[in-house]
Coordinates of C-alpha atoms in Angstrom, one line a residue:
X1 CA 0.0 0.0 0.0
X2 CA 1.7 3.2 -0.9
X3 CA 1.2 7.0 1.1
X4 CA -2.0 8.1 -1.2
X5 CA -3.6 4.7 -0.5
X6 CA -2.9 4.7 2.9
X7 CA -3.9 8.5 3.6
X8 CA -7.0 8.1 1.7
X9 CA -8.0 4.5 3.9
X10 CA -7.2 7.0 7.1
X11 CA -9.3 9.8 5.8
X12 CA -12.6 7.2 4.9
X13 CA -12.4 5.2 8.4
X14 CA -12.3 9.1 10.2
X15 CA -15.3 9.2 8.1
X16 CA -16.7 6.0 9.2
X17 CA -15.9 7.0 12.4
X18 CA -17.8 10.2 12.4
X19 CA -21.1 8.8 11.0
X20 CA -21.2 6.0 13.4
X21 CA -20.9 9.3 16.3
X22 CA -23.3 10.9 14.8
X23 CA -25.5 7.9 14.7
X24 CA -25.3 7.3 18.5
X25 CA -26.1 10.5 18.9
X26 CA -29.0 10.8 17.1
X27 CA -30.5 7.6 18.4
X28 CA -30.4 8.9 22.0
X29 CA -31.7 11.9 21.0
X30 CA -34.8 10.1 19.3
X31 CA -34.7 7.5 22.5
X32 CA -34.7 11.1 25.2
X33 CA -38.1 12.9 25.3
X34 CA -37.9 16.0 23.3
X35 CA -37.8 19.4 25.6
X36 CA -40.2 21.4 23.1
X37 CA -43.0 18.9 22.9
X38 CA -42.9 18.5 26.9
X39 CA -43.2 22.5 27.1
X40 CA -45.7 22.5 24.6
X41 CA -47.8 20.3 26.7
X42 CA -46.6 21.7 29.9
X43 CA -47.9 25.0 28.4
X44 CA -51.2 23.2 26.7
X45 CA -52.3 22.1 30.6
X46 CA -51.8 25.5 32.4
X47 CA -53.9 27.2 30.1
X48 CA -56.4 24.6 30.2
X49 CA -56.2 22.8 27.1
X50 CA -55.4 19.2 25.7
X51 CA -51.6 18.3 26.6
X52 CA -51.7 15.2 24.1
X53 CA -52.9 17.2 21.4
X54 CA -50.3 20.0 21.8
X55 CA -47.7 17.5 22.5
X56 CA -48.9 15.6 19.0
X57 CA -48.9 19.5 17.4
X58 CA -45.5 20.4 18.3
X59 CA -44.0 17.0 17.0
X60 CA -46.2 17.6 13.8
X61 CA -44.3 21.2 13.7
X62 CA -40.7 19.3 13.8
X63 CA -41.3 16.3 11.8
X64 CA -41.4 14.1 15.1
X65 CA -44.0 12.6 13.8
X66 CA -42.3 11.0 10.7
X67 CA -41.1 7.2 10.5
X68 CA -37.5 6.4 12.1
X69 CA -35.8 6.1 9.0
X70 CA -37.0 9.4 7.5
X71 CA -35.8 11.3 10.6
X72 CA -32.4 9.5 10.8
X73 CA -31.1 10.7 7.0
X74 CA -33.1 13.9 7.6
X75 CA -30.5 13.9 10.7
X76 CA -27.7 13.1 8.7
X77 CA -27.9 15.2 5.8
X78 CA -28.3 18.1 8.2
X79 CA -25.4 17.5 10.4
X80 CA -23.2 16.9 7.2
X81 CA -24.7 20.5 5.7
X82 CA -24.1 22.1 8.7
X83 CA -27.8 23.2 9.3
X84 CA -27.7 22.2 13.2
X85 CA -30.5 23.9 13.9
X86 CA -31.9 27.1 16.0
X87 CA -30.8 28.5 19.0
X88 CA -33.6 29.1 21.8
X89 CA -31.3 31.2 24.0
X90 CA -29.2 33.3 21.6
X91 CA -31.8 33.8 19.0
X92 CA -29.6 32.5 16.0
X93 CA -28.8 29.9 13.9
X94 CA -26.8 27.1 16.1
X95 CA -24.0 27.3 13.2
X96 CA -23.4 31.6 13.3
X97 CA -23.3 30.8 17.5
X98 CA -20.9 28.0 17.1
X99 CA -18.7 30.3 14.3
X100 CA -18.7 33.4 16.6
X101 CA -17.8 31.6 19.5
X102 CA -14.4 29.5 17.6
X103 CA -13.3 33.4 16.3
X104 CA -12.9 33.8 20.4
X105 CA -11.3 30.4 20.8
X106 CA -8.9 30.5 18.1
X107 CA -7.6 33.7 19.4
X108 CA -5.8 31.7 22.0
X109 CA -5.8 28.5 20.7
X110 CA -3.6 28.6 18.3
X111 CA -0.9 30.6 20.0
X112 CA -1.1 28.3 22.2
X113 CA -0.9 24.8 20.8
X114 CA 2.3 26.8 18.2
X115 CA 3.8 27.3 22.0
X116 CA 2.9 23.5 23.5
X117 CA 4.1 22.1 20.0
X118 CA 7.4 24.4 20.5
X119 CA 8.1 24.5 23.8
X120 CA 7.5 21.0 25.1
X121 CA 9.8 18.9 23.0
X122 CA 12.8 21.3 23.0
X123 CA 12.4 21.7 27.1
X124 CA 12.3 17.6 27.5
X125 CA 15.2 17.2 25.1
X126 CA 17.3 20.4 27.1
X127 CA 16.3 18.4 30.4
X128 CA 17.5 15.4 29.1
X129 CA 21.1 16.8 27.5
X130 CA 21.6 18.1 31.3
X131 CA 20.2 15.3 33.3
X132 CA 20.0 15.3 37.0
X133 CA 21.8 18.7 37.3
X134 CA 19.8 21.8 38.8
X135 CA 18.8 22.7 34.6
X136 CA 16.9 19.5 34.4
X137 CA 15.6 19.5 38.6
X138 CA 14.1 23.5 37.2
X139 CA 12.5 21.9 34.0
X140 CA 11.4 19.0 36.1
X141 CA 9.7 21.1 38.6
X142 CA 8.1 23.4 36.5
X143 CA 6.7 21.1 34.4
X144 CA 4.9 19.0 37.3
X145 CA 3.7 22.7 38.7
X146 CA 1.8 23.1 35.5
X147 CA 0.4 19.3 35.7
X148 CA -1.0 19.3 38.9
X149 CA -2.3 22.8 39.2
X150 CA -5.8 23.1 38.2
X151 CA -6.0 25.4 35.5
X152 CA -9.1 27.6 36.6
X153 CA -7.7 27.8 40.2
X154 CA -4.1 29.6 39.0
X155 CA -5.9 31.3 36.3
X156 CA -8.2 32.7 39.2
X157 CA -4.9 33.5 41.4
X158 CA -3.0 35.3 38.0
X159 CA -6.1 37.0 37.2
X160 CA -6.3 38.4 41.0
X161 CA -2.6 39.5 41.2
X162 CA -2.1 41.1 37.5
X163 CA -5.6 41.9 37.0
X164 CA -6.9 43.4 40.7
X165 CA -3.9 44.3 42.1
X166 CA -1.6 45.6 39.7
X167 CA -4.2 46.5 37.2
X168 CA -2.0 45.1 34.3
X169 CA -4.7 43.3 32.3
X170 CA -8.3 43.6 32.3
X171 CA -10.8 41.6 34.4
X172 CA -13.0 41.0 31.7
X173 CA -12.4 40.3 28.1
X174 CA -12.6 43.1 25.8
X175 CA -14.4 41.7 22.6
X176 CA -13.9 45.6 20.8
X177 CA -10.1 45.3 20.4
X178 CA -9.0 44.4 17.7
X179 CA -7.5 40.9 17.0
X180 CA -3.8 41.9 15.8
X181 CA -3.4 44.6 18.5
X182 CA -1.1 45.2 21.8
X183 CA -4.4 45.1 23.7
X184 CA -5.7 42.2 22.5
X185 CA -2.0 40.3 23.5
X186 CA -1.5 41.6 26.8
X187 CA -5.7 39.9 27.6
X188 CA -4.4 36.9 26.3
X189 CA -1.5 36.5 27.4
X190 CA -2.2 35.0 30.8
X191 CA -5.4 32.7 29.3
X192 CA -2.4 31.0 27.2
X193 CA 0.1 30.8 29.7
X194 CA -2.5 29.2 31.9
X195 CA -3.1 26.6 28.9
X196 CA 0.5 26.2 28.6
X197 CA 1.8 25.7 31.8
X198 CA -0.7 22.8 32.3
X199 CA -0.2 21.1 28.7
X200 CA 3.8 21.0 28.5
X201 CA 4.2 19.1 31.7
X202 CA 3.0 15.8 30.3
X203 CA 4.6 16.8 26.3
X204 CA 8.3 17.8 28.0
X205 CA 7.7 14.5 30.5
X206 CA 7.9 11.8 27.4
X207 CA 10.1 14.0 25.5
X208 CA 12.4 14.0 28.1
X209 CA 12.4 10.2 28.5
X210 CA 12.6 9.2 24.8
X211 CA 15.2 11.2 24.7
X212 CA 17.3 10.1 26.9
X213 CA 17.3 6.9 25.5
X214 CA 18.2 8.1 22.3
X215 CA 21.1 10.8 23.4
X216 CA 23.6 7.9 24.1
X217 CA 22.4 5.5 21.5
X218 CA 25.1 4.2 19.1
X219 CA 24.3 6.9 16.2
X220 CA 24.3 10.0 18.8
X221 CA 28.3 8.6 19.5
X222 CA 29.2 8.2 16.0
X223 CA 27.9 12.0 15.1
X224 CA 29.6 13.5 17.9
X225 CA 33.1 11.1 16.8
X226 CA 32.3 12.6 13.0
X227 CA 32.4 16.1 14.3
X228 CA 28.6 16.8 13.9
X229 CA 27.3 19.9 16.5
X230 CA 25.7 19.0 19.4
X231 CA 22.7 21.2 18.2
X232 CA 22.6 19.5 14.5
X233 CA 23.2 15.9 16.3
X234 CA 20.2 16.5 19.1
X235 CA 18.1 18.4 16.2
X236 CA 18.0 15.3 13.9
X237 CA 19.6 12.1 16.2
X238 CA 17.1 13.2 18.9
X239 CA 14.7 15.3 18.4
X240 CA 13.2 13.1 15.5
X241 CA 12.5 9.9 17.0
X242 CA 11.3 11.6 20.4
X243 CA 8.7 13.1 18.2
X244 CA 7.6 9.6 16.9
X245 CA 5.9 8.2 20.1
X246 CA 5.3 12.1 21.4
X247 CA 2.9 12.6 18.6
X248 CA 0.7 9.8 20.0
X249 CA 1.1 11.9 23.2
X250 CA 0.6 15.5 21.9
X251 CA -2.7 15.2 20.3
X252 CA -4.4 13.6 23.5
X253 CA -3.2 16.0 25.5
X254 CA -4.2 19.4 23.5
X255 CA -7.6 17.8 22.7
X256 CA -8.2 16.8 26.7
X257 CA -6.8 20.4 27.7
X258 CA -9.0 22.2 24.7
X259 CA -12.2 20.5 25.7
X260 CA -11.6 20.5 29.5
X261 CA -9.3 23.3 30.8
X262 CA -10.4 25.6 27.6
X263 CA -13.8 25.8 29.2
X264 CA -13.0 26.8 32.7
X265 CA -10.1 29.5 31.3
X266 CA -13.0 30.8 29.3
X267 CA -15.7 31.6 32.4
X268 CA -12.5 32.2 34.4
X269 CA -11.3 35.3 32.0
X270 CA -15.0 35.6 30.4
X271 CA -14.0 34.7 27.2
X272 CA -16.9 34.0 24.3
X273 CA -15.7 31.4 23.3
X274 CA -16.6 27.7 23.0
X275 CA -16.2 26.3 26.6
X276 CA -18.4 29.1 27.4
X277 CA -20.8 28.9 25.1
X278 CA -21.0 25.2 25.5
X279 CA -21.4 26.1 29.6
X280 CA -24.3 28.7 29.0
X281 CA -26.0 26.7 26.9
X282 CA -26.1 23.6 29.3
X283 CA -27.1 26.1 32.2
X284 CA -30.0 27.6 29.6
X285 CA -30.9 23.7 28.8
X286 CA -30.8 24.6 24.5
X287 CA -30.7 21.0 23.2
X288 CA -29.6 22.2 19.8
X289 CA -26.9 24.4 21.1
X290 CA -25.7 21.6 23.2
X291 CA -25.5 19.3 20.4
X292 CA -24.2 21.4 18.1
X293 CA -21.1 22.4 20.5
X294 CA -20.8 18.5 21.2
X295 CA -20.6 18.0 17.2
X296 CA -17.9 20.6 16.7
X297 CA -15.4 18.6 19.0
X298 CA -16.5 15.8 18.3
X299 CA -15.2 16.4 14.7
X300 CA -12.5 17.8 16.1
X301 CA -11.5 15.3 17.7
X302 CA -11.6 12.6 14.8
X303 CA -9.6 15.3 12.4
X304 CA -7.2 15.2 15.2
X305 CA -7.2 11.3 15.5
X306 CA -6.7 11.2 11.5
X307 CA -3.4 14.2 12.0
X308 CA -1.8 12.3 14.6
X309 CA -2.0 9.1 11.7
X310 CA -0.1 10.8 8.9
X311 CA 1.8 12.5 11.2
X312 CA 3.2 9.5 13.1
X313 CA 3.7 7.6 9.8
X314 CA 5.6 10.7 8.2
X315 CA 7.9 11.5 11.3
X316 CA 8.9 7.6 11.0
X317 CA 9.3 6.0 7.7
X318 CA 10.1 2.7 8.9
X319 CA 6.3 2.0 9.5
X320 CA 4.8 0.3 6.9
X321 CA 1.7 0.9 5.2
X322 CA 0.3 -2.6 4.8
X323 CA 0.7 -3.2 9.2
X324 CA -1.3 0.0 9.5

């Protein structure tokens, strides 16, 4: 099997994967009573009326009445054309609240995972070129620091001391400033070193230990007796095949920290962004917000599945195709 083959395989099963998601989905959402048609009938009773014939109304209204079949590739077709629906609480399309709210996200996202993808590899393999000296204990240290920490509890401490005390950054999120802007970096910047801090512990943990096994390999001697730098020989000796099992490790830990921790940093700093949305909407109870925010990383997630693939099979070329 050669690369195309094998990336377009990778690229149909993330496919597979995804409509078997959204399957599940959609048969416990036809399984859960709906929240309109109990209102509807809720409603129907208070004023006096027939519940089971408003009930029957409102399903008429939203095709609930309409065989299991019919509903499932009505489902599918608009999940797949991104018509996700209205939202009850914001008044919009579930799509325009879902794309207004990633414009937020990404503002800190992606400096952010460019800084995790950076910083955590060349920190592990600096720990590991000074092992067990006070460089490596300070790396070590800070890197557990950021683990264990919960990430809304420092971001509440960092946002007390730079944003109430010294009055460096503001306490709220300014939405008006613009994107590329001195403003708009100095609000930011402690959101992403929160993120950071608690996603390069684990990434500079396994890059540290891989390699450390591959600084005193046979190669790494035989560059260094050949003349090669020590930053050429740990760029390409080292730093390669750490990469190899760290990308199995990267991915996880950005996706955990950007559906998790991304959420608290967001009502911590009052970000609009998805965690929050996603937060409002479960506190406003708007099904289709819910489950639109629910598809959006749950996509996510599978694209980042399918990146981690190609990656790990491009970083190592000893992998073959036909294993995989």
């Amino acid at each position: 099997m050669g690369f195309g083959r094998y990336v377009t395989a990778r690229v149909l099963w993330a496919a597979v994967v995804s409509l078997i998601i959204v399957t599940v989905t959609f048969l416990l959402l036809a399984a859960a009573p709906n929240p309109a048609v109990q209102r509807a009938a809720t409603q129907a009773a208070l004023q006096g009326g027939d519940p089971a014939e408003a009930a029957q109304r409102a399903k008429e209204l939203r095709g609930l009445d309409q065989p299991l079949h019919i509903r499932y590739f009505d489902f599918i077709e608009n999940v797949y054309t991104l018509e996700w629906g209205w939202s009850v609480s914001r008044s919009q399309p579930v799509m325009e609240a879902v794309t207004q709210a990633l414009y937020y996200t990404a503002q800190y996202s992606i400096p952010w995972t460019i800084l995790t993808i950076i910083l955590g590899p060349l920190v592990g393999v600096y720990s590991a070129a000074n092992m067990y000296s006070w460089k490596d204990h300070a790396a070590t240290g800070f890197a557990f620091f950021g683990y264990a920490i919960p990430n809304f509890f420092f971001g509440i401490i960092l946002l007390l001391i730079f944003g109430v005390w010294l009055e460096w950054i503001p306490i709220t999120y300014n939405t008006d400033v613009a994107v590329f802007s001195v403003k708009n970096a100095i609000q930011l910047a402690i959101p992403i070193f929160v993120l950071v801090t608690g996603s390069i512990g684990a990434v500079m943990r396994v890059s540290r230990n891989e390699s450390a096994e591959f600084q005193n390999a046979d190669f790494m001697k035989t560059a260094k007796a050949k003349g090669v730098s020590p930053l050429r020989a740990y760029a390409y000796h080292v730093m390669r095949p750490t990469l190899v099992p760290l990308s199995t490790t990267l991915v996880g830990q950005l996706l955990a920290l950007f559906l998790g921790a991304s959420l608290l940093v967001e009502v911590v700093f009052s970000i609009p962004g998805l965690g929050r949305l996603t937060y409002q909407a479960l506190l406003a109870q708007d099904t289709n917000l819910v489950l639109g925010t629910t598809l959006f990383f749950t996509f996510l997630a599978v694209i980042g599945n399918l990146i981690e693939d190609l990656v790990f099979t491009v970083l190592d070329p000893r992998i073959s195709y036909d294993d995989r």
